[in-house]
mmCIF file of C-alpha atoms in Angstrom:
data_model
loop_
_atom_site.group_PDB
_atom_site.id
_atom_site.type_symbol
_atom_site.label_atom_id
_atom_site.label_comp_id
_atom_site.label_asym_id
_atom_site.label_seq_id
_atom_site.Cartn_x
_atom_site.Cartn_y
_atom_site.Cartn_z
ATOM 1 C CA MET S 1 99.166 -3.595 142.616
ATOM 2 C CA PRO S 2 98.389 -2.672 138.994
ATOM 3 C CA MET S 3 95.014 -1.405 138.235
ATOM 4 C CA SER S 4 92.451 -4.063 136.859
ATOM 5 C CA PRO S 5 90.520 -3.235 133.429
ATOM 6 C CA GLY S 6 87.524 -2.535 135.406
ATOM 7 C CA GLN S 7 89.313 -0.026 137.722
ATOM 8 C CA TRP S 8 91.006 1.704 134.677
ATOM 9 C CA GLN S 9 87.603 2.349 132.849
ATOM 10 C CA LYS S 10 86.134 3.902 136.096
ATOM 11 C CA HIS S 11 89.423 5.849 136.336
ATOM 12 C CA LEU S 12 88.946 7.283 132.964
ATOM 13 C CA ALA S 13 85.512 8.511 133.549
ATOM 14 C CA GLY S 14 86.651 10.508 136.537
ATOM 15 C CA ASP S 15 87.950 14.006 137.076
ATOM 16 C CA ARG S 16 91.205 13.972 138.313
ATOM 17 C CA MET S 17 94.389 12.906 136.532
ATOM 18 C CA ALA S 18 97.109 10.994 138.387
ATOM 19 C CA PRO S 19 100.620 12.686 138.582
ATOM 20 C CA VAL S 20 102.103 9.584 136.481
ATOM 21 C CA TYR S 21 100.822 6.717 134.480
ATOM 22 C CA LEU S 22 102.568 3.638 133.183
ATOM 23 C CA LEU S 23 100.701 1.807 130.515
ATOM 24 C CA ALA S 24 102.643 -1.476 129.497
ATOM 25 C CA GLY S 25 101.887 -4.510 127.532
ATOM 26 C CA GLU S 26 100.374 -5.563 124.245
ATOM 27 C CA GLU S 27 100.992 -2.833 121.652
ATOM 28 C CA LEU S 28 97.402 -2.234 120.422
ATOM 29 C CA LEU S 29 95.789 -2.164 123.802
ATOM 30 C CA VAL S 30 98.602 0.123 125.172
ATOM 31 C CA LEU S 31 98.286 2.545 122.262
ATOM 32 C CA GLU S 32 94.352 2.685 122.714
ATOM 33 C CA ALA S 33 94.798 3.224 126.568
ATOM 34 C CA ALA S 34 97.158 5.993 126.020
ATOM 35 C CA ASP S 35 94.851 7.676 123.501
ATOM 36 C CA ALA S 36 92.197 7.434 126.259
ATOM 37 C CA VAL S 37 94.592 9.132 128.759
ATOM 38 C CA ARG S 38 95.177 11.965 126.255
ATOM 39 C CA ALA S 39 91.468 12.299 125.558
ATOM 40 C CA MET S 40 90.886 12.472 129.452
ATOM 41 C CA ALA S 41 93.599 15.210 129.611
ATOM 42 C CA ARG S 42 92.040 17.253 126.765
ATOM 43 C CA ARG S 43 88.707 17.111 128.639
ATOM 44 C CA LEU S 44 90.210 18.160 132.037
ATOM 45 C CA GLY S 45 91.991 21.199 130.502
ATOM 46 C CA TYR S 46 95.416 19.885 129.675
ATOM 47 C CA ASN S 47 96.187 22.269 126.813
ATOM 48 C CA GLU S 48 99.858 21.382 126.252
ATOM 49 C CA ARG S 49 101.564 18.213 125.379
ATOM 50 C CA GLU S 50 105.226 17.341 124.917
ATOM 51 C CA VAL S 51 106.362 13.983 123.439
ATOM 52 C CA LEU S 52 109.664 12.438 124.616
ATOM 53 C CA GLU S 53 110.949 9.482 122.678
ATOM 54 C CA ALA S 54 113.079 7.458 125.159
ATOM 55 C CA ASP S 55 115.272 5.503 122.875
ATOM 56 C CA SER S 56 118.874 4.551 123.483
ATOM 57 C CA ARG S 57 120.145 8.080 122.632
ATOM 58 C CA PHE S 58 117.639 9.839 124.991
ATOM 59 C CA ASP S 59 118.982 12.220 127.342
ATOM 60 C CA TRP S 60 117.073 11.447 130.585
ATOM 61 C CA ASP S 61 117.861 15.029 131.741
ATOM 62 C CA ASP S 62 115.468 16.284 129.198
ATOM 63 C CA LEU S 63 112.839 14.655 131.362
ATOM 64 C CA ALA S 64 113.975 16.808 134.347
ATOM 65 C CA ARG S 65 114.075 19.826 132.198
ATOM 66 C CA SER S 66 110.720 19.310 130.853
ATOM 67 C CA SER S 67 109.191 18.787 134.265
ATOM 68 C CA ALA S 68 110.800 22.020 135.719
ATOM 69 C CA GLY S 69 109.849 24.097 132.661
ATOM 70 C CA LEU S 70 107.126 26.496 132.927
ATOM 71 C CA SER S 71 104.034 26.250 130.819
ATOM 72 C CA LEU S 72 103.989 28.667 128.083
ATOM 73 C CA PHE S 73 100.314 29.412 128.584
ATOM 74 C CA ALA S 74 100.189 28.748 132.549
ATOM 75 C CA THR S 75 97.942 25.580 131.594
ATOM 76 C CA GLN S 76 98.166 22.092 132.618
ATOM 77 C CA ARG S 77 100.688 19.824 130.851
ATOM 78 C CA LEU S 78 101.025 16.350 129.702
ATOM 79 C CA LEU S 79 104.535 14.677 129.151
ATOM 80 C CA ASP S 80 104.137 11.770 126.754
ATOM 81 C CA LEU S 81 107.111 9.676 127.292
ATOM 82 C CA ARG S 82 107.475 6.594 124.914
ATOM 83 C CA LEU S 83 109.742 3.986 126.597
ATOM 84 C CA ALA S 84 111.395 1.911 123.664
ATOM 85 C CA GLY S 85 112.093 -1.627 124.812
ATOM 86 C CA GLY S 86 110.334 -1.055 128.106
ATOM 87 C CA ARG S 87 113.784 -0.357 130.153
ATOM 88 C CA ALA S 88 114.592 2.681 131.577
ATOM 89 C CA GLY S 89 118.162 1.919 132.687
ATOM 90 C CA LYS S 90 119.793 3.415 135.626
ATOM 91 C CA ASP S 91 119.418 7.081 134.528
ATOM 92 C CA GLY S 92 115.940 6.487 133.459
ATOM 93 C CA SER S 93 115.124 4.735 136.718
ATOM 94 C CA SER S 94 116.526 7.786 138.733
ATOM 95 C CA ALA S 95 114.691 10.346 136.472
ATOM 96 C CA ILE S 96 111.261 8.796 136.604
ATOM 97 C CA SER S 97 111.591 8.016 140.373
ATOM 98 C CA GLU S 98 112.580 11.599 141.142
ATOM 99 C CA PHE S 99 109.433 12.743 139.136
ATOM 100 C CA VAL S 100 107.254 10.426 141.042
ATOM 101 C CA ALA S 101 108.728 11.738 144.345
ATOM 102 C CA ASN S 102 108.326 15.316 143.489
ATOM 103 C CA PRO S 103 105.736 15.579 140.781
ATOM 104 C CA PRO S 104 105.494 19.256 139.629
ATOM 105 C CA PRO S 105 102.254 21.017 139.678
ATOM 106 C CA ASP S 106 99.750 20.896 136.704
ATOM 107 C CA THR S 107 101.796 18.237 135.098
ATOM 108 C CA THR S 108 101.329 14.687 134.280
ATOM 109 C CA LEU S 109 103.766 11.947 133.041
ATOM 110 C CA LEU S 110 102.458 9.256 130.637
ATOM 111 C CA ILE S 111 104.658 6.313 130.247
ATOM 112 C CA THR S 112 104.044 3.765 127.481
ATOM 113 C CA ALA S 113 105.929 0.562 126.864
ATOM 114 C CA THR S 114 104.749 -1.710 124.209
ATOM 115 C CA GLU S 115 107.411 -4.392 125.129
ATOM 116 C CA TRP S 116 106.865 -6.028 128.571
ATOM 117 C CA SER S 117 107.090 -8.877 131.088
ATOM 118 C CA ALA S 118 107.813 -9.659 134.583
ATOM 119 C CA LYS S 119 111.560 -9.039 133.738
ATOM 120 C CA HIS S 120 110.934 -5.353 133.020
ATOM 121 C CA GLU S 121 109.742 -4.694 136.588
ATOM 122 C CA ALA S 122 112.354 -2.641 138.621
ATOM 123 C CA VAL S 123 112.644 0.019 141.188
ATOM 124 C CA TRP S 124 111.121 2.879 139.031
ATOM 125 C CA THR S 125 108.035 0.859 138.172
ATOM 126 C CA LYS S 126 107.323 0.050 141.768
ATOM 127 C CA ASN S 127 107.622 3.971 142.702
ATOM 128 C CA VAL S 128 105.109 4.621 139.777
ATOM 129 C CA ASP S 129 102.890 1.786 141.047
ATOM 130 C CA ALA S 130 103.051 3.507 144.570
ATOM 131 C CA GLY S 131 102.919 7.040 143.565
ATOM 132 C CA GLY S 132 100.522 7.006 140.430
ATOM 133 C CA ILE S 133 98.814 4.148 138.158
ATOM 134 C CA GLN S 134 100.093 1.283 136.431
ATOM 135 C CA VAL S 135 98.198 -0.778 134.144
ATOM 136 C CA VAL S 136 99.501 -3.798 132.370
ATOM 137 C CA PHE S 137 97.649 -4.924 129.272
ATOM 138 C CA ASN S 138 97.752 -8.576 128.418
ATOM 139 C CA ALA S 139 96.298 -10.211 125.414
ATOM 140 C CA PRO S 140 93.023 -11.960 126.137
ATOM 141 C CA ARG S 141 93.487 -15.607 127.451
ATOM 142 C CA PRO S 142 92.198 -18.408 124.814
ATOM 143 C CA ASN S 143 89.099 -18.829 127.099
ATOM 144 C CA GLU S 144 88.659 -14.865 126.932
ATOM 145 C CA TRP S 145 89.364 -14.593 123.091
ATOM 146 C CA THR S 146 85.548 -14.691 121.758
ATOM 147 C CA GLN S 147 84.458 -12.578 124.330
ATOM 148 C CA TRP S 148 86.980 -9.889 123.441
ATOM 149 C CA VAL S 149 86.267 -10.076 119.814
ATOM 150 C CA GLY S 150 82.447 -9.750 120.529
ATOM 151 C CA ALA S 151 83.023 -6.865 122.793
ATOM 152 C CA ARG S 152 85.261 -5.197 120.066
ATOM 153 C CA LEU S 153 82.561 -5.707 117.532
ATOM 154 C CA THR S 154 79.940 -4.000 119.832
ATOM 155 C CA SER S 155 82.203 -1.101 120.511
ATOM 156 C CA ARG S 156 82.597 -0.423 116.710
ATOM 157 C CA GLY S 157 78.723 -0.669 116.234
ATOM 158 C CA VAL S 158 78.934 -3.984 114.415
ATOM 159 C CA LYS S 159 76.015 -6.138 115.244
ATOM 160 C CA ALA S 160 76.715 -9.901 115.091
ATOM 161 C CA SER S 161 75.346 -13.069 116.239
ATOM 162 C CA PRO S 162 77.265 -15.449 118.557
ATOM 163 C CA ASP S 163 77.799 -17.780 115.847
ATOM 164 C CA ALA S 164 79.368 -15.162 113.570
ATOM 165 C CA VAL S 165 81.454 -13.841 116.633
ATOM 166 C CA ALA S 166 82.784 -17.294 117.111
ATOM 167 C CA MET S 167 83.671 -17.608 113.421
ATOM 168 C CA LEU S 168 85.730 -14.407 113.221
ATOM 169 C CA ALA S 169 87.524 -15.223 116.557
ATOM 170 C CA GLU S 170 88.524 -18.565 115.057
ATOM 171 C CA ARG S 171 89.701 -16.899 111.946
ATOM 172 C CA VAL S 172 92.092 -14.281 113.517
ATOM 173 C CA GLU S 173 93.391 -16.912 115.972
ATOM 174 C CA GLY S 174 94.186 -14.865 118.887
ATOM 175 C CA ASN S 175 95.956 -12.117 116.872
ATOM 176 C CA LEU S 176 95.169 -8.840 118.360
ATOM 177 C CA LEU S 177 96.040 -6.548 115.518
ATOM 178 C CA ALA S 178 94.443 -8.914 113.026
ATOM 179 C CA ALA S 179 91.326 -8.835 114.782
ATOM 180 C CA ALA S 180 91.354 -5.148 114.960
ATOM 181 C CA GLN S 181 92.068 -4.747 111.263
ATOM 182 C CA GLU S 182 89.276 -7.204 110.332
ATOM 183 C CA ILE S 183 86.617 -5.576 112.664
ATOM 184 C CA ASP S 184 87.309 -2.157 111.306
ATOM 185 C CA LYS S 185 87.002 -3.649 107.631
ATOM 186 C CA LEU S 186 83.446 -4.994 108.775
ATOM 187 C CA VAL S 187 82.546 -1.734 109.984
ATOM 188 C CA VAL S 188 82.613 -0.690 106.369
ATOM 189 C CA LEU S 189 81.272 -3.787 104.800
ATOM 190 C CA ALA S 190 78.578 -4.699 107.046
ATOM 191 C CA GLY S 191 76.752 -1.295 107.359
ATOM 192 C CA ASP S 192 73.782 -1.604 109.629
ATOM 193 C CA GLN S 193 73.094 -5.194 108.889
ATOM 194 C CA ARG S 194 73.296 -7.791 111.652
ATOM 195 C CA LEU S 195 75.913 -10.340 110.716
ATOM 196 C CA ASP S 196 75.244 -14.060 111.197
ATOM 197 C CA ALA S 197 77.719 -16.753 110.234
ATOM 198 C CA ALA S 198 76.638 -17.088 106.713
ATOM 199 C CA THR S 199 76.805 -13.298 106.063
ATOM 200 C CA LEU S 200 80.248 -13.199 107.623
ATOM 201 C CA GLU S 201 81.456 -15.977 105.636
ATOM 202 C CA GLY S 202 80.541 -14.096 102.485
ATOM 203 C CA LEU S 203 82.141 -10.816 103.472
ATOM 204 C CA VAL S 204 85.476 -12.399 104.532
ATOM 205 C CA ALA S 205 85.443 -14.721 101.594
ATOM 206 C CA ASP S 206 85.164 -11.698 99.230
ATOM 207 C CA SER S 207 89.159 -11.432 98.981
ATOM 208 C CA ALA S 208 88.954 -8.791 96.087
ATOM 209 C CA ARG S 209 87.246 -6.417 98.478
ATOM 210 C CA PHE S 210 89.785 -7.209 101.061
ATOM 211 C CA ASP S 211 92.616 -6.727 98.587
ATOM 212 C CA ALA S 212 91.350 -3.132 98.289
ATOM 213 C CA PHE S 213 91.951 -2.545 101.844
ATOM 214 C CA LYS S 214 95.652 -3.807 101.310
ATOM 215 C CA LEU S 215 95.985 -1.412 98.164
ATOM 216 C CA THR S 216 94.734 1.766 100.061
ATOM 217 C CA ASP S 217 96.791 0.993 103.231
ATOM 218 C CA ALA S 218 100.057 0.488 101.071
ATOM 219 C CA ALA S 219 99.396 3.566 99.143
ATOM 220 C CA PHE S 220 98.743 5.873 102.231
ATOM 221 C CA ALA S 221 101.953 4.235 103.916
ATOM 222 C CA GLY S 222 103.898 5.617 101.067
ATOM 223 C CA GLU S 223 104.901 1.984 99.742
ATOM 224 C CA GLY S 224 104.299 2.923 95.928
ATOM 225 C CA GLY S 225 105.739 -0.114 94.392
ATOM 226 C CA ARG S 226 103.823 -2.515 96.819
ATOM 227 C CA ALA S 227 100.544 -0.620 96.062
ATOM 228 C CA LEU S 228 101.023 -0.790 92.318
ATOM 229 C CA ARG S 229 101.863 -4.437 92.318
ATOM 230 C CA ILE S 230 98.525 -5.116 94.269
ATOM 231 C CA LEU S 231 96.653 -2.916 91.750
ATOM 232 C CA ALA S 232 98.409 -4.884 88.750
ATOM 233 C CA GLY S 233 97.456 -8.237 90.451
ATOM 234 C CA LEU S 234 93.829 -6.950 90.824
ATOM 235 C CA HIS S 235 93.542 -5.951 87.113
ATOM 236 C CA SER S 236 95.029 -9.199 86.034
ATOM 237 C CA GLU S 237 92.639 -11.296 87.951
ATOM 238 C CA GLY S 238 89.798 -9.345 86.438
ATOM 239 C CA ASP S 239 88.625 -7.659 89.275
ATOM 240 C CA GLU S 240 86.325 -4.602 88.652
ATOM 241 C CA LEU S 241 87.769 -1.217 89.178
ATOM 242 C CA ILE S 242 84.345 0.423 90.232
ATOM 243 C CA ALA S 243 84.066 -1.573 93.495
ATOM 244 C CA LEU S 244 87.866 -0.555 94.103
ATOM 245 C CA MET S 245 87.185 2.819 93.455
ATOM 246 C CA GLY S 246 84.454 3.307 95.772
ATOM 247 C CA TRP S 247 86.626 2.247 98.761
ATOM 248 C CA LEU S 248 89.483 4.576 97.399
ATOM 249 C CA VAL S 249 87.071 7.502 97.336
ATOM 250 C CA ASN S 250 85.982 6.628 100.854
ATOM 251 C CA GLN S 251 89.423 6.656 102.044
ATOM 252 C CA LEU S 252 90.325 9.807 100.342
ATOM 253 C CA GLN S 253 87.278 11.529 101.837
ATOM 254 C CA LEU S 254 88.338 10.386 105.202
ATOM 255 C CA ALA S 255 91.929 11.819 104.612
ATOM 256 C CA LEU S 256 90.401 15.111 103.514
ATOM 257 C CA ARG S 257 88.307 15.299 106.628
ATOM 258 C CA LEU S 258 91.315 14.687 108.711
ATOM 259 C CA ALA S 259 93.319 17.310 106.840
ATOM 260 C CA ASN S 260 90.620 19.837 107.391
ATOM 261 C CA ALA S 261 90.273 19.164 110.986
ATOM 262 C CA ARG S 262 91.643 21.610 113.553
ATOM 263 C CA ASP S 263 92.451 18.824 115.833
ATOM 264 C CA PHE S 264 93.723 15.772 114.096
ATOM 265 C CA ALA S 265 93.608 13.516 117.336
ATOM 266 C CA ALA S 266 90.022 14.584 117.951
ATOM 267 C CA GLN S 267 88.845 14.016 114.467
ATOM 268 C CA ALA S 268 90.631 10.707 114.370
ATOM 269 C CA LYS S 269 88.691 9.678 117.564
ATOM 270 C CA VAL S 270 85.388 11.001 115.719
ATOM 271 C CA GLU S 271 86.403 8.684 112.799
ATOM 272 C CA ARG S 272 86.923 5.722 115.188
ATOM 273 C CA LEU S 273 90.542 4.942 113.880
ATOM 274 C CA TRP S 274 92.561 2.454 115.778
ATOM 275 C CA PRO S 275 95.997 3.742 116.632
ATOM 276 C CA ALA S 276 98.095 2.250 113.709
ATOM 277 C CA ARG S 277 95.547 3.600 111.196
ATOM 278 C CA GLU S 278 95.636 6.968 112.949
ATOM 279 C CA GLN S 279 99.518 6.908 112.557
ATOM 280 C CA LEU S 280 99.048 5.753 108.893
ATOM 281 C CA PHE S 281 97.099 8.853 107.980
ATOM 282 C CA ARG S 282 98.951 11.163 110.079
ATOM 283 C CA LYS S 283 102.232 10.331 108.209
ATOM 284 C CA ALA S 284 100.338 10.453 104.902
ATOM 285 C CA LEU S 285 99.206 13.967 105.716
ATOM 286 C CA ARG S 286 102.574 15.089 106.564
ATOM 287 C CA ARG S 287 103.508 14.179 102.998
ATOM 288 C CA ALA S 288 101.463 16.559 101.349
ATOM 289 C CA PRO S 289 98.976 19.683 101.900
ATOM 290 C CA ARG S 290 95.103 19.709 101.909
ATOM 291 C CA GLU S 291 95.154 20.756 98.271
ATOM 292 C CA HIS S 292 97.011 17.435 97.108
ATOM 293 C CA TRP S 293 94.196 15.279 98.851
ATOM 294 C CA LEU S 294 91.356 17.347 97.407
ATOM 295 C CA SER S 295 93.169 16.965 93.854
ATOM 296 C CA CYS S 296 93.519 13.149 94.434
ATOM 297 C CA LEU S 297 89.752 13.011 95.327
ATOM 298 C CA ALA S 298 88.682 14.787 92.117
ATOM 299 C CA ARG S 299 90.951 12.343 90.124
ATOM 300 C CA ALA S 300 89.339 9.460 91.935
ATOM 301 C CA ALA S 301 85.748 10.771 90.881
ATOM 302 C CA ARG S 302 87.036 11.209 87.209
ATOM 303 C CA ILE S 303 88.459 7.522 87.385
ATOM 304 C CA ASP S 304 85.184 6.304 88.571
ATOM 305 C CA ARG S 305 83.232 7.920 85.740
ATOM 306 C CA MET S 306 85.712 6.370 83.292
ATOM 307 C CA ALA S 307 85.318 3.087 84.765
ATOM 308 C CA LYS S 308 81.259 3.310 84.295
ATOM 309 C CA GLY S 309 81.752 4.585 80.722
ATOM 310 C CA ARG S 310 80.548 7.970 81.508
ATOM 311 C CA GLU S 311 83.923 9.501 80.492
ATOM 312 C CA GLN S 312 86.783 8.627 77.951
ATOM 313 C CA GLY S 313 90.002 7.470 79.025
ATOM 314 C CA ASN S 314 91.851 4.419 80.330
ATOM 315 C CA PRO S 315 90.647 3.951 84.028
ATOM 316 C CA TRP S 316 93.237 1.545 85.119
ATOM 317 C CA LEU S 317 96.130 3.746 83.683
ATOM 318 C CA GLU S 318 94.612 6.703 85.621
ATOM 319 C CA ALA S 319 94.296 4.492 88.776
ATOM 320 C CA GLU S 320 97.952 3.739 88.650
ATOM 321 C CA ARG S 321 98.880 7.503 88.422
ATOM 322 C CA LEU S 322 96.387 8.183 91.272
ATOM 323 C CA ILE S 323 98.009 5.285 93.517
ATOM 324 C CA ALA S 324 101.455 6.683 92.761
ATOM 325 C CA ALA S 325 100.546 10.220 93.807
ATOM 326 C CA ILE S 326 98.984 9.093 96.816
ATOM 327 C CA ALA S 327 102.120 7.120 97.872
ATOM 328 C CA GLU S 328 104.440 9.894 96.700
ATOM 329 C CA PRO S 329 102.781 13.164 96.286
ATOM 330 C CA ARG S 330 105.716 14.417 94.098
ATOM 331 C CA ALA S 331 104.401 12.017 91.433
ATOM 332 C CA ALA S 332 101.245 14.148 91.188
ATOM 333 C CA ALA S 333 103.262 16.049 88.574
ATOM 334 C CA ALA S 334 102.826 13.143 86.278
ATOM 335 C CA PHE S 335 99.087 13.332 86.191
ATOM 336 C CA GLY S 336 97.850 14.558 82.812
#
């Protein structure tokens, strides 16, 4: 039988890894659970990790080779198998079943599948359930939704009254990803204040501030055209650049902290980034070295001074150049 959420949390606090894990279901919940397994592995001394992307072209013999391979440093290893579509096929079923039947010493197999239903259950899933740990993460039911939103707010350090929790739960209408995004925004917007319904209404109604989130997300995702269109829209609607630059500086400082970190994943956990945003910054940092983000931060500080009248220049034009450079580092050469 798959583990219940309560059993799963108790296992994560333990001191022994299972030989194999299958985490399947809703994408957000699966990705966060996989992060928790990786964190547990690091805590227990698993110093090596190999990622295997099991798409339609994947050679399942690679799993056997990775399982049989010796550790480079005689340490414990985590094999991170991402199962596209949630189906292993005949070869995959045999390879996974063989691993479960004869798990190599000091090696754990983590299988994640973000597409899942009862139709995905097969011989190999039953073998995993018998020889390891299987957890299926389902979205909260309608009667559980408000409780889930409240627990998520609490886990992120946001204090909210029951009426505020109910209002937010109604606004996101059962969409897990939307709920996670809105709650992460509230972490920044709410600060230490306790949210009641009126305060939450004011924060959520402030569309200009929330458009700033869309702008920075598009820029860090490398979607320069979309980011510049959002910026142009904010300008034409008469929004103040000062508030926008405050959030942009915040995100550039975050990017720089991640760039400076020896362990990106550990720093992402410190920053409390949910998986999708962790991947957003991971990909952004691959496009340019630390020095680029330091330069962008300096440019943002200069634009902020322009917007406040403390330095000459066209702050909106400079903001366009900065957004282009964040989205496409090669555009940094266009900076004056």
